[in-house]
CSV table of C-alpha atoms and ligand atoms in Angstrom, one decimal:
chain,number,residue,atom,x,y,z
A,1,MET,CA,-19.8,41.4,-46.2
A,2,ILE,CA,-18.9,42.7,-42.7
A,3,GLN,CA,-21.8,42.9,-40.0
A,4,ILE,CA,-22.4,46.3,-38.5
A,5,SER,CA,-23.9,44.6,-35.3
A,6,LYS,CA,-24.8,45.9,-31.4
A,7,ASN,CA,-24.2,42.2,-30.2
A,8,ILE,CA,-22.0,42.0,-27.7
A,9,GLN,CA,-21.3,38.3,-26.9
A,10,LEU,CA,-21.0,38.5,-30.4
A,11,ALA,CA,-17.9,40.8,-30.6
A,12,VAL,CA,-17.1,38.8,-27.1
A,13,ASP,CA,-17.0,35.9,-28.8
A,14,LEU,CA,-15.1,37.0,-32.1
A,15,LEU,CA,-12.5,38.6,-29.8
A,16,ASN,CA,-11.6,35.2,-27.8
A,17,ASN,CA,-11.5,33.4,-30.7
A,18,GLU,CA,-8.8,35.9,-31.8
A,19,GLU,CA,-10.1,37.8,-34.5
A,20,ILE,CA,-10.3,41.0,-34.9
A,21,ILE,CA,-13.6,44.0,-34.3
A,22,GLY,CA,-14.2,47.3,-35.4
A,23,PHE,CA,-15.4,49.3,-31.9
A,24,PRO,CA,-17.4,52.4,-31.0
A,25,THR,CA,-15.3,54.7,-28.0
A,26,GLU,CA,-16.1,58.1,-27.0
A,27,THR,CA,-13.1,59.7,-29.5
A,28,VAL,CA,-13.6,57.1,-33.1
A,29,TYR,CA,-13.3,54.0,-33.3
A,30,GLY,CA,-11.1,51.5,-33.2
A,31,LEU,CA,-9.8,48.3,-35.0
A,32,ALA,CA,-9.8,45.6,-32.1
A,33,GLY,CA,-8.1,42.9,-30.5
A,34,ASN,CA,-6.9,41.1,-28.0
A,35,ILE,CA,-2.9,42.0,-27.2
A,36,PHE,CA,-2.0,38.9,-26.4
A,37,SER,CA,-3.1,37.3,-29.3
A,38,GLU,CA,-0.1,37.9,-31.8
A,39,LYS,CA,-2.7,36.9,-34.5
A,40,ALA,CA,-5.0,39.4,-34.0
A,41,VAL,CA,-2.7,42.1,-33.4
A,42,ASN,CA,-0.5,40.8,-36.6
A,43,SER,CA,-4.6,41.4,-38.2
A,44,ILE,CA,-5.1,44.1,-37.1
A,45,PHE,CA,-1.8,45.4,-38.9
A,46,ASP,CA,-2.4,43.7,-42.2
A,47,VAL,CA,-6.9,45.4,-42.0
A,48,LYS,CA,-5.1,48.9,-41.7
A,49,GLN,CA,-1.6,48.2,-43.7
A,50,ARG,CA,0.1,50.0,-40.5
A,51,PRO,CA,3.3,50.2,-40.7
A,52,LYS,CA,4.6,47.7,-37.5
A,53,THR,CA,6.7,49.8,-36.5
A,54,ASN,CA,4.6,52.3,-35.3
A,55,PRO,CA,2.9,51.0,-31.8
A,56,LEU,CA,-0.4,50.7,-30.4
A,57,ILE,CA,-2.5,51.9,-27.3
A,58,VAL,CA,-3.8,49.7,-25.2
A,59,HIS,CA,-7.2,49.3,-23.8
A,60,ILE,CA,-8.2,48.7,-20.6
A,61,ALA,CA,-11.4,48.2,-18.9
A,62,LYS,CA,-10.8,50.0,-15.5
A,63,ILE,CA,-8.0,51.4,-13.1
A,64,GLU,CA,-6.8,48.6,-10.9
A,65,HIS,CA,-5.3,46.9,-14.3
A,66,LEU,CA,-2.4,49.8,-14.6
A,67,ASP,CA,-0.3,47.9,-12.5
A,68,LYS,CA,0.0,45.0,-15.3
A,69,ILE,CA,0.6,47.1,-17.8
A,70,ALA,CA,2.9,49.4,-16.8
A,71,ASN,CA,5.9,49.6,-14.2
A,72,GLU,CA,7.2,52.7,-12.6
A,73,ILE,CA,4.3,55.0,-12.6
A,74,PRO,CA,4.4,59.0,-12.0
A,75,GLU,CA,2.5,60.5,-9.4
A,76,ASN,CA,1.5,62.7,-12.4
A,77,ALA,CA,0.2,60.0,-14.6
A,78,ILE,CA,-2.0,58.7,-12.0
A,79,LYS,CA,-3.2,61.8,-10.8
A,80,LEU,CA,-4.7,62.6,-14.0
A,81,ALA,CA,-5.3,58.8,-15.5
A,82,ASN,CA,-7.7,59.6,-11.2
A,83,THR,CA,-8.9,62.6,-13.0
A,84,PHE,CA,-9.8,61.9,-16.8
A,85,TRP,CA,-10.6,58.2,-17.1
A,86,PRO,CA,-12.1,56.7,-18.0
A,87,GLY,CA,-11.8,59.2,-21.3
A,88,PRO,CA,-10.2,60.8,-23.8
A,89,MET,CA,-6.4,60.5,-21.7
A,90,THR,CA,-3.8,57.8,-23.4
A,91,LEU,CA,-0.9,57.7,-21.3
A,92,LEU,CA,3.2,56.4,-22.3
A,93,LEU,CA,4.3,54.8,-19.2
A,94,LYS,CA,7.2,52.8,-19.2
A,95,LYS,CA,5.6,48.9,-19.8
A,96,ASN,CA,5.7,45.8,-17.7
A,97,ASP,CA,7.3,42.8,-18.7
A,98,SER,CA,4.2,40.7,-19.7
A,99,ILE,CA,3.4,43.3,-22.7
A,100,PRO,CA,4.3,42.1,-25.8
A,101,ASP,CA,7.0,43.9,-27.8
A,102,TYR,CA,4.8,43.6,-30.9
A,103,ILE,CA,2.1,46.0,-28.7
A,104,THR,CA,4.9,48.8,-28.2
A,105,ALA,CA,7.1,48.6,-31.9
A,106,GLY,CA,10.1,47.1,-29.5
A,107,LYS,CA,10.4,50.0,-27.7
A,108,ASP,CA,10.2,50.0,-23.7
A,109,SER,CA,7.0,52.1,-23.2
A,110,VAL,CA,3.6,51.5,-23.5
A,111,ALA,CA,-0.3,54.0,-24.4
A,112,VAL,CA,-2.9,52.9,-22.6
A,113,ARG,CA,-6.0,54.3,-21.2
A,114,ILE,CA,-9.4,53.6,-20.6
A,115,PRO,CA,-12.6,54.5,-23.2
A,116,ASN,CA,-15.5,56.0,-21.8
A,117,HIS,CA,-17.8,54.1,-24.3
A,118,THR,CA,-20.8,51.6,-22.5
A,119,MET,CA,-20.1,49.3,-25.4
A,120,ALA,CA,-16.7,49.7,-25.3
A,121,LEU,CA,-16.9,49.0,-21.4
A,122,GLU,CA,-19.1,46.4,-21.6
A,123,ILE,CA,-16.7,44.7,-24.0
A,124,LEU,CA,-13.5,44.9,-21.8
A,125,HIS,CA,-15.1,43.9,-19.5
A,126,ALA,CA,-16.7,41.2,-20.9
A,127,ILE,CA,-13.5,39.9,-22.3
A,128,ASP,CA,-10.0,38.2,-19.2
A,129,PHE,CA,-7.5,40.3,-21.8
A,130,PRO,CA,-7.0,44.0,-23.2
A,131,LEU,CA,-7.5,45.8,-26.3
A,132,ALA,CA,-4.8,46.9,-28.7
A,133,ALA,CA,-6.6,49.3,-30.7
A,134,PRO,CA,-5.2,51.6,-33.1
A,135,SER,CA,-8.8,53.8,-35.1
A,136,ALA,CA,-10.4,51.9,-38.0
A,137,ASN,CA,-9.0,53.9,-41.2
A,138,PRO,CA,-6.2,52.7,-43.4
A,139,PHE,CA,-3.8,54.1,-41.8
A,140,GLY,CA,-2.7,58.0,-42.9
A,141,MET,CA,-6.7,57.8,-43.7
A,142,ILE,CA,-9.8,60.0,-41.6
A,143,SER,CA,-10.8,58.8,-38.8
A,144,PRO,CA,-13.4,56.7,-38.1
A,145,THR,CA,-16.7,57.8,-35.9
A,146,THR,CA,-19.8,56.3,-36.9
A,147,ALA,CA,-20.2,52.2,-37.6
A,148,LYS,CA,-20.5,53.3,-40.9
A,149,HIS,CA,-17.6,54.6,-41.8
A,150,VAL,CA,-15.4,51.4,-40.6
A,151,ALA,CA,-17.8,49.2,-42.9
A,152,ASP,CA,-16.9,51.8,-45.6
A,153,PHE,CA,-13.5,51.3,-45.2
A,154,PHE,CA,-13.3,47.4,-44.5
A,155,PRO,CA,-16.3,46.5,-46.2
A,156,ASN,CA,-14.7,42.4,-46.5
A,157,LYS,CA,-11.5,42.5,-44.3
A,158,ILE,CA,-13.4,42.2,-40.8
A,159,LYS,CA,-16.5,40.4,-39.8
A,160,ALA,CA,-18.0,42.8,-37.5
A,161,VAL,CA,-18.4,46.4,-36.5
A,162,PHE,CA,-20.0,47.1,-33.4
A,163,ASP,CA,-23.0,50.4,-33.7
A,164,GLY,CA,-22.0,52.1,-30.6
A,165,GLY,CA,-24.0,55.7,-32.6
A,166,ASP,CA,-22.2,58.5,-32.7
A,167,CYS,CA,-18.8,59.7,-31.6
A,168,GLU,CA,-18.9,61.8,-28.8
A,169,ASN,CA,-15.8,63.5,-28.8
A,170,GLY,CA,-15.1,63.1,-32.8
A,171,ILE,CA,-10.8,63.0,-32.4
A,172,GLU,CA,-8.7,61.5,-30.7
A,173,SER,CA,-6.9,61.6,-27.1
A,174,THR,CA,-4.6,63.1,-26.1
A,175,ILE,CA,-1.0,61.3,-25.2
A,176,VAL,CA,1.0,62.9,-23.0
A,177,GLY,CA,4.3,61.2,-21.7
A,178,PHE,CA,6.6,62.1,-18.7
A,179,ASP,CA,9.9,62.9,-17.8
A,180,ASN,CA,10.0,62.5,-14.4
A,181,GLU,CA,7.0,64.4,-13.0
A,182,ASN,CA,7.1,66.5,-16.0
A,183,VAL,CA,3.9,66.2,-18.2
A,184,ILE,CA,5.0,66.0,-22.1
A,185,VAL,CA,1.5,66.3,-24.3
A,186,TYR,CA,2.5,63.9,-27.5
A,187,ARG,CA,-1.1,64.2,-29.7
A,188,LEU,CA,-3.2,66.8,-28.9
A,189,GLY,CA,-6.2,65.4,-29.0
A,190,ALA,CA,-10.3,65.4,-27.1
A,191,ILE,CA,-8.8,66.8,-24.2
A,192,SER,CA,-7.1,70.2,-24.0
A,193,ILE,CA,-3.7,71.5,-22.5
A,194,GLU,CA,-5.8,74.1,-20.4
A,195,ASN,CA,-7.4,71.0,-18.6
A,196,ILE,CA,-4.7,69.1,-17.8
A,197,GLU,CA,-2.5,71.6,-16.9
A,198,LYS,CA,-5.1,72.8,-14.3
A,199,ILE,CA,-4.3,69.3,-12.9
A,200,VAL,CA,-0.2,69.0,-13.7
A,201,GLY,CA,0.8,72.6,-13.8
A,202,THR,CA,2.3,73.4,-17.0
A,203,THR,CA,3.4,70.8,-19.6
A,204,THR,CA,6.0,70.9,-23.0
A,205,GLN,CA,4.7,70.0,-26.3
A,206,PHE,CA,6.1,67.3,-28.6
A,207,THR,CA,7.1,68.9,-31.7
A,208,ASN,CA,8.7,67.4,-34.8
A,209,GLU,CA,10.3,70.3,-35.2
A,210,ASN,CA,13.5,69.4,-32.6
A,211,HIS,CA,13.3,65.4,-32.5
A,212,SER,CA,14.5,63.3,-35.1
A,213,PRO,CA,13.3,60.6,-36.7
A,214,VAL,CA,9.4,61.7,-36.3
A,215,ALA,CA,8.4,60.0,-33.8
A,216,PRO,CA,4.9,57.0,-34.6
A,217,GLY,CA,1.9,59.5,-34.4
A,218,MET,CA,3.8,62.5,-35.4
A,219,MET,CA,3.6,61.8,-39.1
A,220,LYS,CA,3.0,65.1,-40.7
A,221,LYS,CA,0.6,64.1,-43.0
A,222,HIS,CA,-2.2,62.1,-41.7
A,223,TYR,CA,-5.9,61.8,-41.1
A,224,ALA,CA,-5.9,63.2,-45.4
A,225,PRO,CA,-9.0,62.7,-47.7
A,226,ASN,CA,-8.1,62.1,-50.9
A,227,THR,CA,-9.8,65.0,-52.5
A,228,ASN,CA,-7.3,68.2,-52.0
A,229,PHE,CA,-7.3,70.1,-49.2
A,230,ILE,CA,-6.0,73.4,-47.7
A,231,LEU,CA,-6.0,74.8,-45.2
A,232,THR,CA,-6.6,78.5,-44.8
A,233,ASP,CA,-6.6,81.4,-42.4
A,234,LYS,CA,-8.0,84.0,-45.4
A,235,ILE,CA,-11.1,81.8,-46.8
A,236,SER,CA,-12.4,84.4,-48.7
A,237,ILE,CA,-9.1,84.8,-50.4
A,238,GLU,CA,-8.9,81.6,-51.1
A,239,ILE,CA,-12.8,80.9,-52.2
A,240,GLU,CA,-12.2,84.0,-54.4
A,241,LYS,CA,-8.4,82.8,-56.0
A,242,ASN,CA,-9.5,79.1,-56.7
A,243,ASN,CA,-13.7,80.1,-57.5
A,244,HIS,CA,-13.1,78.1,-61.7
A,245,LEU,CA,-13.3,75.1,-59.4
A,246,ARG,CA,-15.8,73.2,-57.7
A,247,ILE,CA,-15.4,74.2,-54.2
A,248,GLY,CA,-16.4,72.7,-50.8
A,249,ILE,CA,-15.5,74.5,-47.9
A,250,LEU,CA,-14.9,73.4,-43.8
A,251,THR,CA,-14.9,76.4,-41.1
A,252,PHE,CA,-16.1,76.8,-37.8
A,253,ASP,CA,-18.9,79.0,-37.1
A,254,LYS,CA,-19.3,81.1,-40.3
A,255,ASN,CA,-20.6,81.4,-43.5
A,256,TYR,CA,-19.6,82.1,-47.5
A,257,ASP,CA,-21.1,82.8,-50.4
A,258,SER,CA,-19.6,82.2,-53.1
A,259,SER,CA,-21.1,80.1,-56.2
A,260,ALA,CA,-18.3,78.4,-56.4
A,261,ILE,CA,-19.1,76.5,-53.1
A,262,LEU,CA,-20.7,73.2,-53.6
A,263,HIS,CA,-21.2,71.9,-50.4
A,264,LYS,CA,-20.5,73.6,-47.2
A,265,GLU,CA,-19.8,72.6,-43.7
A,266,ILE,CA,-20.0,74.7,-40.7
A,267,LEU,CA,-19.1,73.1,-37.9
A,268,SER,CA,-20.9,75.3,-34.7
A,269,LYS,CA,-23.0,77.9,-35.6
A,270,SER,CA,-22.4,78.8,-31.8
A,271,SER,CA,-19.4,78.4,-32.3
A,272,ASN,CA,-18.7,75.7,-29.4
A,273,PHE,CA,-15.7,73.6,-29.7
A,274,SER,CA,-16.7,70.4,-28.9
A,275,GLU,CA,-19.7,70.0,-30.9
A,276,ALA,CA,-17.1,71.3,-33.9
A,277,SER,CA,-14.6,68.4,-33.0
A,278,LYS,CA,-18.0,66.0,-32.3
A,279,LYS,CA,-18.9,66.9,-35.7
A,280,LEU,CA,-14.6,67.0,-37.5
A,281,TYR,CA,-14.1,64.1,-39.0
A,282,ALA,CA,-17.7,63.0,-40.5
A,283,ALA,CA,-17.3,66.5,-42.3
A,284,MET,CA,-14.3,65.6,-43.5
A,285,HIS,CA,-16.2,61.9,-44.6
A,286,ARG,CA,-18.8,63.8,-46.7
A,287,LEU,CA,-17.1,66.3,-48.1
A,288,ASP,CA,-14.3,63.6,-49.6
A,289,GLN,CA,-17.0,61.2,-50.8
A,290,LEU,CA,-18.6,64.6,-53.1
A,291,ASP,CA,-15.4,64.5,-55.5
A,292,LEU,CA,-15.0,67.9,-55.4
A,293,ASP,CA,-11.7,69.6,-56.7
A,294,LEU,CA,-10.7,71.0,-53.8
A,295,ILE,CA,-12.0,71.0,-49.7
A,296,ILE,CA,-10.6,74.5,-48.3
A,297,ALA,CA,-11.1,74.7,-44.2
A,298,GLU,CA,-10.5,77.6,-42.1
A,299,ARG,CA,-7.9,77.8,-39.3
A,300,PHE,CA,-9.4,77.3,-35.4
A,301,PRO,CA,-8.7,80.2,-32.9
A,302,ASP,CA,-5.5,78.2,-31.8
A,303,TYR,CA,-6.0,77.8,-28.0
A,304,ASP,CA,-8.3,74.6,-26.3
A,305,LEU,CA,-9.9,72.1,-27.9
A,306,GLY,CA,-9.5,74.6,-31.2
A,307,LYS,CA,-5.2,73.3,-31.2
A,308,SER,CA,-6.7,70.2,-31.7
A,309,ILE,CA,-8.6,70.6,-34.8
A,310,ASN,CA,-6.4,72.5,-36.0
A,311,ASP,CA,-3.3,70.3,-35.6
A,312,ARG,CA,-5.9,67.6,-37.5
A,313,LEU,CA,-6.9,69.9,-40.3
A,314,THR,CA,-2.5,70.7,-40.6
A,315,ARG,CA,-1.7,66.9,-40.9
A,316,ALA,CA,-4.6,66.6,-43.2
A,317,SER,CA,-3.8,69.4,-45.6
A,318,GLU,CA,0.2,68.4,-45.7
A,319,LYS,CA,0.9,67.2,-49.4
B,1,TXA,O1,-8.6,58.5,-28.9
B,1,TXA,C1,-7.7,57.6,-29.5
B,1,TXA,O2,-6.5,56.9,-29.2
B,1,TXA,C2,-8.1,55.9,-30.2
B,1,TXA,C3,-9.0,54.9,-30.0
B,1,TXA,C4,-9.4,53.8,-30.5
B,1,TXA,O3,-9.1,54.8,-29.1
B,1,TXA,N1,-6.9,55.2,-31.2
B,1,TXA,C5,-5.4,55.6,-31.0
B,1,TXA,O4,-4.6,55.3,-31.9
B,1,TXA,O5,-6.3,57.2,-32.3
B,1,TXA,P1,-3.9,55.3,-32.8
B,1,TXA,O6,-2.9,54.1,-33.0
B,1,TXA,O7,-5.6,55.4,-34.5
B,1,TXA,O8,-2.6,56.3,-32.4
B,1,TXA,C6,-2.3,56.0,-31.5
B,1,TXA,C7,-1.1,56.6,-31.4
B,1,TXA,C8,0.1,56.1,-33.0
B,1,TXA,O9,0.2,57.2,-33.9
B,1,TXA,C9,1.3,55.3,-32.0
B,1,TXA,O10,2.0,55.9,-32.4
B,1,TXA,C10,1.0,56.6,-31.0
B,1,TXA,O11,-0.4,56.1,-30.7
B,1,TXA,N2,1.6,55.5,-30.0
B,1,TXA,C11,0.8,54.0,-29.2
B,1,TXA,N3,1.7,53.2,-28.1
B,1,TXA,C12,3.1,54.0,-28.9
B,1,TXA,C13,4.0,54.1,-27.6
B,1,TXA,N4,4.7,52.6,-26.9
B,1,TXA,N5,5.0,54.7,-27.5
B,1,TXA,C14,4.6,56.0,-28.4
B,1,TXA,N6,3.9,56.2,-29.5
B,1,TXA,C15,2.8,55.1,-29.0
B,2,MG,MG1,-5.4,56.9,-36.2
């Protein structure tokens, strides 16, 4: 049985023993192990059922460690790290030779960030290796934002999840890479493009459409509930059309009424994007557990964190 714990020393002992743990970050809970232990990293892939071709993010304790992870670091990467670390900004950089190929799926780039969460940082400071950590959900499913989500996903597959409360940001880090000094946004996330552009000027958004094969992290279907899930601009019409079904709705700030609606998740009655992103995945987890016929989500205004939330809702609704 998995234990839910707050004992930092236990986390450190397990990690030093090449075990993997569930641990909190400010974005989502991660499934963490020593990047230099092939055994630990293999268990991450096994437990998540994640294809080995999909590389892992390296989590470090302080910016001084970056030189041991990456080479040829662009000026704009330094600027972003100085501005947003610790925080939900993942940088894709040319990897240092010391980073094992099983972390990067054989690529010559490595993804790295410093998480902004007290417990995560305490753990990282108490060990002498970085942590590889994907989100702590089975591959393709909704990311966990509470320790209980992790325990429910993996009741018997890991020894412990460390409880650092509800994740503050609630959606994953923004991933950016560099083409010389050009900044390319690979995954929308908890830091908006608008806030990145204040630091580095215009960015380019990487999309699947103009690249093939699809890059890791850009799977169309992802963050997916088991229940049928649709995303719409015209929620009243969809509710009406499906009113013979048992429906759940997920909206930003508005309320809708219909006798077909058995459960409502209104993410921020005060129309606040941060509040909505913090609550998003927990709301999706709750809706998914009600055995509904259909979940109808309303598209967010498409700017700032609304854009990142729309990205997740779109992937969750892919067939
Ligand atoms: O907020 C987050 O980033 C969370 C917390 C735990 O830090 N982690 C997370 O990891 O979301 P994961 O594995 O669920 O998503 C990371 C994405 C993956 O889709 C992976 O393909 C991509 O980052 N990625 C990691 N390393 C990469 C690399 N070297 N090159 C290209 N993509 C990479
Ligand atoms: Mg993930």
